[in-house]
mmCIF file of C-alpha atoms in Angstrom:
data_model
loop_
_atom_site.group_PDB
_atom_site.id
_atom_site.type_symbol
_atom_site.label_atom_id
_atom_site.label_comp_id
_atom_site.label_asym_id
_atom_site.label_seq_id
_atom_site.Cartn_x
_atom_site.Cartn_y
_atom_site.Cartn_z
ATOM 1 C CA UNK Q 1 107.587 87.942 137.800
ATOM 2 C CA UNK Q 2 109.170 84.300 137.056
ATOM 3 C CA UNK Q 3 107.616 83.167 140.297
ATOM 4 C CA UNK Q 4 104.403 84.747 139.734
ATOM 5 C CA UNK Q 5 103.843 83.082 136.311
ATOM 6 C CA UNK Q 6 105.282 79.524 137.668
ATOM 7 C CA UNK Q 7 102.640 79.790 140.441
ATOM 8 C CA UNK Q 8 99.856 80.661 137.873
ATOM 9 C CA UNK Q 9 100.847 77.945 135.501
ATOM 10 C CA UNK Q 10 100.906 75.301 138.294
ATOM 11 C CA UNK Q 11 97.340 76.243 139.653
ATOM 12 C CA UNK Q 12 95.856 76.170 136.132
ATOM 13 C CA UNK Q 13 97.182 72.754 135.352
ATOM 14 C CA UNK Q 14 96.320 69.354 136.952
ATOM 15 C CA UNK Q 15 95.947 66.665 134.554
ATOM 16 C CA UNK Q 16 99.021 64.160 134.118
ATOM 17 C CA UNK Q 17 98.315 64.345 130.401
ATOM 18 C CA UNK Q 18 99.332 68.219 130.280
ATOM 19 C CA UNK Q 19 102.290 68.021 132.655
ATOM 20 C CA UNK Q 20 104.598 67.936 129.927
ATOM 21 C CA UNK Q 21 103.214 70.621 127.971
ATOM 22 C CA UNK Q 22 103.476 72.746 131.415
ATOM 23 C CA UNK Q 23 106.934 72.127 131.838
ATOM 24 C CA UNK Q 24 107.841 73.166 128.525
ATOM 25 C CA UNK Q 25 105.541 76.092 128.505
ATOM 26 C CA UNK Q 26 107.091 76.984 131.457
ATOM 27 C CA UNK Q 27 110.831 77.083 129.986
ATOM 28 C CA UNK Q 28 109.562 78.969 127.101
ATOM 29 C CA UNK Q 29 108.012 81.694 129.443
ATOM 30 C CA UNK Q 30 111.568 82.157 131.418
ATOM 31 C CA UNK Q 31 113.656 82.038 128.233
ATOM 32 C CA UNK Q 32 111.367 84.768 126.585
ATOM 33 C CA UNK Q 33 111.201 87.260 129.829
ATOM 34 C CA UNK Q 34 114.895 86.847 129.803
ATOM 35 C CA UNK Q 35 115.208 87.927 126.164
ATOM 36 C CA UNK Q 36 115.565 91.856 125.683
ATOM 37 C CA UNK Q 37 112.326 92.155 124.019
ATOM 38 C CA UNK Q 38 109.047 91.563 125.351
ATOM 39 C CA UNK Q 39 107.353 91.724 121.853
ATOM 40 C CA UNK Q 40 109.444 88.639 121.282
ATOM 41 C CA UNK Q 41 107.709 86.910 123.905
ATOM 42 C CA UNK Q 42 104.195 87.803 122.856
ATOM 43 C CA UNK Q 43 105.196 86.817 119.376
ATOM 44 C CA UNK Q 44 106.585 83.432 119.968
ATOM 45 C CA UNK Q 45 105.030 82.533 123.466
ATOM 46 C CA UNK Q 46 101.774 80.798 124.498
ATOM 47 C CA UNK Q 47 99.694 80.892 121.555
ATOM 48 C CA UNK Q 48 97.910 77.518 120.855
ATOM 49 C CA UNK Q 49 100.433 76.768 117.637
ATOM 50 C CA UNK Q 50 103.422 78.056 119.427
ATOM 51 C CA UNK Q 51 102.786 75.463 122.277
ATOM 52 C CA UNK Q 52 101.970 72.755 119.847
ATOM 53 C CA UNK Q 53 105.265 73.250 117.952
ATOM 54 C CA UNK Q 54 107.199 73.221 121.474
ATOM 55 C CA UNK Q 55 105.501 70.015 122.711
ATOM 56 C CA UNK Q 56 105.205 68.329 119.525
ATOM 57 C CA UNK Q 57 101.478 67.388 120.424
ATOM 58 C CA UNK Q 58 98.676 66.726 118.193
ATOM 59 C CA UNK Q 59 95.964 68.776 119.839
ATOM 60 C CA UNK Q 60 93.148 67.419 117.609
ATOM 61 C CA UNK Q 61 93.530 63.778 119.010
ATOM 62 C CA UNK Q 62 94.047 64.195 122.922
ATOM 63 C CA UNK Q 63 90.765 66.361 124.679
ATOM 64 C CA UNK Q 64 92.979 67.035 127.714
ATOM 65 C CA UNK Q 65 95.941 68.267 125.752
ATOM 66 C CA UNK Q 66 93.798 70.400 123.774
ATOM 67 C CA UNK Q 67 92.174 71.903 126.944
ATOM 68 C CA UNK Q 68 95.586 72.541 128.414
ATOM 69 C CA UNK Q 69 96.859 74.462 125.534
ATOM 70 C CA UNK Q 70 93.386 76.489 125.715
ATOM 71 C CA UNK Q 71 94.312 77.340 129.181
ATOM 72 C CA UNK Q 72 97.886 78.168 128.196
ATOM 73 C CA UNK Q 73 96.151 80.617 125.505
ATOM 74 C CA UNK Q 74 94.177 82.155 128.244
ATOM 75 C CA UNK Q 75 97.143 82.792 130.379
ATOM 76 C CA UNK Q 76 98.842 84.177 127.175
ATOM 77 C CA UNK Q 77 96.029 86.565 127.215
ATOM 78 C CA UNK Q 78 96.484 87.732 130.730
ATOM 79 C CA UNK Q 79 100.169 88.298 130.229
ATOM 80 C CA UNK Q 80 99.653 90.468 127.056
ATOM 81 C CA UNK Q 81 97.189 92.295 129.285
ATOM 82 C CA UNK Q 82 99.768 92.948 132.000
ATOM 83 C CA UNK Q 83 102.196 94.098 129.318
ATOM 84 C CA UNK Q 84 99.735 96.502 127.588
ATOM 85 C CA UNK Q 85 99.627 100.282 128.043
ATOM 86 C CA UNK Q 86 98.486 103.400 126.741
ATOM 87 C CA UNK Q 87 101.865 104.956 126.278
ATOM 88 C CA UNK Q 88 103.036 101.658 124.153
ATOM 89 C CA UNK Q 89 102.225 102.796 120.645
ATOM 90 C CA UNK Q 90 102.097 100.813 117.359
ATOM 91 C CA UNK Q 91 104.827 102.252 114.661
ATOM 92 C CA UNK Q 92 103.300 104.840 112.442
ATOM 93 C CA UNK Q 93 104.795 105.249 108.809
ATOM 94 C CA UNK Q 94 105.108 107.623 105.802
ATOM 95 C CA UNK Q 95 102.055 107.803 103.092
ATOM 96 C CA UNK Q 96 104.615 106.622 100.619
ATOM 97 C CA UNK Q 97 104.890 103.300 102.588
ATOM 98 C CA UNK Q 98 101.136 102.634 101.938
ATOM 99 C CA UNK Q 99 100.409 99.081 100.492
ATOM 100 C CA UNK Q 100 98.566 99.427 96.945
ATOM 101 C CA UNK Q 101 96.403 97.878 96.747
ATOM 102 C CA UNK Q 102 95.616 97.079 100.346
ATOM 103 C CA UNK Q 103 94.753 93.432 100.789
ATOM 104 C CA UNK Q 104 91.119 92.385 101.130
ATOM 105 C CA UNK Q 105 90.859 89.519 103.985
ATOM 106 C CA UNK Q 106 87.744 87.918 105.711
ATOM 107 C CA UNK Q 107 86.228 84.536 106.044
ATOM 108 C CA UNK Q 108 84.354 85.134 102.879
ATOM 109 C CA UNK Q 109 85.068 86.252 99.176
ATOM 110 C CA UNK Q 110 85.362 89.748 98.655
ATOM 111 C CA UNK Q 111 82.080 89.903 96.260
ATOM 112 C CA UNK Q 112 80.299 88.506 99.442
ATOM 113 C CA UNK Q 113 81.243 91.400 101.598
ATOM 114 C CA UNK Q 114 77.808 92.712 103.211
ATOM 115 C CA UNK Q 115 76.198 95.414 100.960
ATOM 116 C CA UNK Q 116 75.237 98.087 103.850
ATOM 117 C CA UNK Q 117 72.905 101.213 102.803
ATOM 118 C CA UNK Q 118 74.411 104.057 104.228
ATOM 119 C CA UNK Q 119 71.348 106.388 104.141
ATOM 120 C CA UNK Q 120 69.492 103.998 106.144
ATOM 121 C CA UNK Q 121 72.515 103.105 108.611
ATOM 122 C CA UNK Q 122 72.173 103.372 112.343
ATOM 123 C CA UNK Q 123 74.979 102.428 114.850
ATOM 124 C CA UNK Q 124 73.372 101.005 117.683
ATOM 125 C CA UNK Q 125 74.815 101.563 121.612
ATOM 126 C CA UNK Q 126 74.111 98.947 124.019
ATOM 127 C CA UNK Q 127 75.081 98.153 127.586
ATOM 128 C CA UNK Q 128 76.680 100.255 130.013
ATOM 129 C CA UNK Q 129 76.176 103.901 128.414
ATOM 130 C CA UNK Q 130 74.068 106.795 129.290
ATOM 131 C CA UNK Q 131 73.485 107.793 125.799
ATOM 132 C CA UNK Q 132 71.952 105.100 123.695
ATOM 133 C CA UNK Q 133 70.723 106.937 120.856
ATOM 134 C CA UNK Q 134 71.413 105.642 117.223
ATOM 135 C CA UNK Q 135 74.038 107.226 115.116
ATOM 136 C CA UNK Q 136 73.569 108.167 111.492
ATOM 137 C CA UNK Q 137 76.604 108.486 108.984
ATOM 138 C CA UNK Q 138 76.301 112.233 108.729
ATOM 139 C CA UNK Q 139 76.405 112.402 112.562
ATOM 140 C CA UNK Q 140 79.409 110.235 112.852
ATOM 141 C CA UNK Q 141 80.987 112.174 109.691
ATOM 142 C CA UNK Q 142 80.632 115.492 111.294
ATOM 143 C CA UNK Q 143 82.710 114.440 114.526
ATOM 144 C CA UNK Q 144 86.385 115.500 114.927
ATOM 145 C CA UNK Q 145 88.262 112.848 112.899
ATOM 146 C CA UNK Q 146 92.007 112.189 112.662
ATOM 147 C CA UNK Q 147 93.919 109.718 110.636
ATOM 148 C CA UNK Q 148 96.928 107.157 110.912
ATOM 149 C CA UNK Q 149 99.138 105.123 108.732
ATOM 150 C CA UNK Q 150 99.901 101.926 110.574
ATOM 151 C CA UNK Q 151 100.468 98.355 109.645
ATOM 152 C CA UNK Q 152 97.939 95.480 109.621
ATOM 153 C CA UNK Q 153 99.586 92.523 110.783
ATOM 154 C CA UNK Q 154 97.350 89.050 109.772
ATOM 155 C CA UNK Q 155 97.665 85.952 111.787
ATOM 156 C CA UNK Q 156 98.197 83.989 108.537
ATOM 157 C CA UNK Q 157 101.539 85.775 108.453
ATOM 158 C CA UNK Q 158 101.482 88.691 106.026
ATOM 159 C CA UNK Q 159 101.022 92.519 106.862
ATOM 160 C CA UNK Q 160 100.189 95.750 105.007
ATOM 161 C CA UNK Q 161 100.345 99.455 105.782
ATOM 162 C CA UNK Q 162 97.413 101.315 105.198
ATOM 163 C CA UNK Q 163 95.794 104.808 105.933
ATOM 164 C CA UNK Q 164 92.543 105.136 108.164
ATOM 165 C CA UNK Q 165 90.734 107.935 109.231
ATOM 166 C CA UNK Q 166 87.717 108.485 111.530
ATOM 167 C CA UNK Q 167 87.162 109.451 115.516
ATOM 168 C CA UNK Q 168 89.419 108.186 118.424
ATOM 169 C CA UNK Q 169 87.265 105.349 119.883
ATOM 170 C CA UNK Q 170 88.068 106.635 123.388
ATOM 171 C CA UNK Q 171 86.499 110.048 122.455
ATOM 172 C CA UNK Q 172 83.213 108.609 121.329
ATOM 173 C CA UNK Q 173 82.894 106.363 124.323
ATOM 174 C CA UNK Q 174 83.249 109.335 126.622
ATOM 175 C CA UNK Q 175 80.793 111.249 124.308
ATOM 176 C CA UNK Q 176 78.190 108.526 124.874
ATOM 177 C CA UNK Q 177 78.980 108.396 128.618
ATOM 178 C CA UNK Q 178 79.826 104.867 128.497
ATOM 179 C CA UNK Q 179 81.324 103.237 131.804
ATOM 180 C CA UNK Q 180 84.795 103.465 131.459
ATOM 181 C CA UNK Q 181 85.192 100.788 134.374
ATOM 182 C CA UNK Q 182 83.518 98.216 132.542
ATOM 183 C CA UNK Q 183 85.462 95.318 131.380
ATOM 184 C CA UNK Q 184 84.739 94.936 127.850
ATOM 185 C CA UNK Q 185 83.371 96.546 124.689
ATOM 186 C CA UNK Q 186 81.926 94.166 122.071
ATOM 187 C CA UNK Q 187 81.005 94.423 118.481
ATOM 188 C CA UNK Q 188 78.128 92.987 116.371
ATOM 189 C CA UNK Q 189 78.635 93.155 112.502
ATOM 190 C CA UNK Q 190 76.720 93.289 109.237
ATOM 191 C CA UNK Q 191 78.536 89.912 108.085
ATOM 192 C CA UNK Q 192 77.720 88.322 111.315
ATOM 193 C CA UNK Q 193 81.290 88.784 112.509
ATOM 194 C CA UNK Q 194 81.226 89.672 116.090
ATOM 195 C CA UNK Q 195 84.385 90.321 118.768
ATOM 196 C CA UNK Q 196 85.125 92.039 121.935
ATOM 197 C CA UNK Q 197 87.998 93.823 123.528
ATOM 198 C CA UNK Q 198 89.041 95.132 126.658
ATOM 199 C CA UNK Q 199 88.416 98.642 127.685
ATOM 200 C CA UNK Q 200 92.038 99.625 128.017
ATOM 201 C CA UNK Q 201 92.565 98.624 124.344
ATOM 202 C CA UNK Q 202 89.159 100.477 123.560
ATOM 203 C CA UNK Q 203 90.719 103.678 125.322
ATOM 204 C CA UNK Q 204 94.103 103.283 123.694
ATOM 205 C CA UNK Q 205 95.049 106.667 121.763
ATOM 206 C CA UNK Q 206 95.442 104.659 118.526
ATOM 207 C CA UNK Q 207 92.349 102.650 118.601
ATOM 208 C CA UNK Q 208 90.037 104.443 115.721
ATOM 209 C CA UNK Q 209 86.336 104.340 115.033
ATOM 210 C CA UNK Q 210 87.531 104.278 111.109
ATOM 211 C CA UNK Q 211 85.248 105.809 108.680
ATOM 212 C CA UNK Q 212 87.532 106.509 105.837
ATOM 213 C CA UNK Q 213 90.266 104.737 104.029
ATOM 214 C CA UNK Q 214 93.283 106.621 102.224
ATOM 215 C CA UNK Q 215 90.973 109.830 102.336
ATOM 216 C CA UNK Q 216 87.771 108.213 100.646
ATOM 217 C CA UNK Q 217 84.662 106.971 102.382
ATOM 218 C CA UNK Q 218 85.649 103.564 103.899
ATOM 219 C CA UNK Q 219 85.033 101.149 101.008
ATOM 220 C CA UNK Q 220 82.826 98.254 101.072
ATOM 221 C CA UNK Q 221 85.673 95.633 100.925
ATOM 222 C CA UNK Q 222 87.433 97.541 104.009
ATOM 223 C CA UNK Q 223 84.319 97.693 106.101
ATOM 224 C CA UNK Q 224 81.830 100.224 105.259
ATOM 225 C CA UNK Q 225 80.146 101.869 106.530
ATOM 226 C CA UNK Q 226 82.772 101.590 109.594
ATOM 227 C CA UNK Q 227 85.606 99.312 111.328
ATOM 228 C CA UNK Q 228 87.556 99.641 114.419
ATOM 229 C CA UNK Q 229 90.908 99.981 113.691
ATOM 230 C CA UNK Q 230 93.403 98.701 116.315
ATOM 231 C CA UNK Q 231 96.964 98.771 115.246
ATOM 232 C CA UNK Q 232 97.998 97.324 118.653
ATOM 233 C CA UNK Q 233 95.883 93.984 117.432
ATOM 234 C CA UNK Q 234 96.280 90.975 114.905
ATOM 235 C CA UNK Q 235 93.910 91.847 112.011
ATOM 236 C CA UNK Q 236 91.035 89.486 113.349
ATOM 237 C CA UNK Q 237 90.336 91.662 116.323
ATOM 238 C CA UNK Q 238 89.587 94.606 113.850
ATOM 239 C CA UNK Q 239 85.668 94.370 113.384
ATOM 240 C CA UNK Q 240 84.026 95.699 110.005
ATOM 241 C CA UNK Q 241 80.606 96.657 108.867
ATOM 242 C CA UNK Q 242 79.897 97.611 112.782
ATOM 243 C CA UNK Q 243 76.052 97.798 113.465
ATOM 244 C CA UNK Q 244 76.211 97.353 117.406
ATOM 245 C CA UNK Q 245 78.566 98.438 119.877
ATOM 246 C CA UNK Q 246 78.076 97.315 123.303
ATOM 247 C CA UNK Q 247 79.739 98.122 126.838
ATOM 248 C CA UNK Q 248 79.763 95.138 129.144
ATOM 249 C CA UNK Q 249 81.122 93.353 132.090
ATOM 250 C CA UNK Q 250 79.901 89.964 130.085
ATOM 251 C CA UNK Q 251 82.575 88.293 128.493
ATOM 252 C CA UNK Q 252 81.366 87.641 124.954
ATOM 253 C CA UNK Q 253 84.225 86.108 123.063
ATOM 254 C CA UNK Q 254 84.588 86.164 119.106
ATOM 255 C CA UNK Q 255 84.099 84.696 116.124
ATOM 256 C CA UNK Q 256 87.582 83.379 115.523
ATOM 257 C CA UNK Q 257 88.374 83.438 119.509
ATOM 258 C CA UNK Q 258 85.475 81.014 120.205
ATOM 259 C CA UNK Q 259 87.322 78.645 117.601
ATOM 260 C CA UNK Q 260 90.567 78.738 119.500
ATOM 261 C CA UNK Q 261 92.423 82.180 118.460
ATOM 262 C CA UNK Q 262 94.095 84.126 121.468
ATOM 263 C CA UNK Q 263 91.216 86.619 122.496
ATOM 264 C CA UNK Q 264 93.295 89.391 123.604
ATOM 265 C CA UNK Q 265 95.252 89.027 120.081
ATOM 266 C CA UNK Q 266 98.121 91.570 120.395
ATOM 267 C CA UNK Q 267 100.478 92.355 117.469
#
């Protein structure tokens, strides 16, 4: 594993400006892989901010260094993908531990959250799926649902525990005849947010097409009419107010990811 990582990094980087960063990143990778917790590796490892702290580089002034850090971020995504698995579950909690009130978080103020008319709402399916009919909310509410009490972890450094209910996303993808060998599932939202995830995450048993929060119809501030709840991902990977789900082999990035956040975004 160590040799593979070293070889991969040496293949990725070639510029003289990034050489020092690569050396420091190599040292950090080996230290974390030797640590007892691989989760610690993912938390401290090759994020843009983490590598900037390791190297002391100002990524805003040096285009070649910023490019190098971006490549490290992509490498981090691949490592997280290697370690991800359907049997690796996020912790679940007792309802007594729910954070009340659960925080609102978005790239806009709470009063600016989109107001979606549930009567007219239709979920659109695009891409590699056999059944592309549009879904009304009553049809979605009539599907078999489960609930989970899990922790939302924000990249800003805070976390909160909440209870979400809805349809296991893997069940929904199978129902619409999605191509489960496709690489990505992407989302477009009513608040102009967009993101994408890998198929393995989409099929993870804890990934939920969430329609309720704490036993009630999903409130507007938490993503009405639906959000994708993934306790294995950081909060910015959990899209709200979903309007379109696309199964695709085309990489479509994401709102924050296109601004430098890690794409995989594992928590």
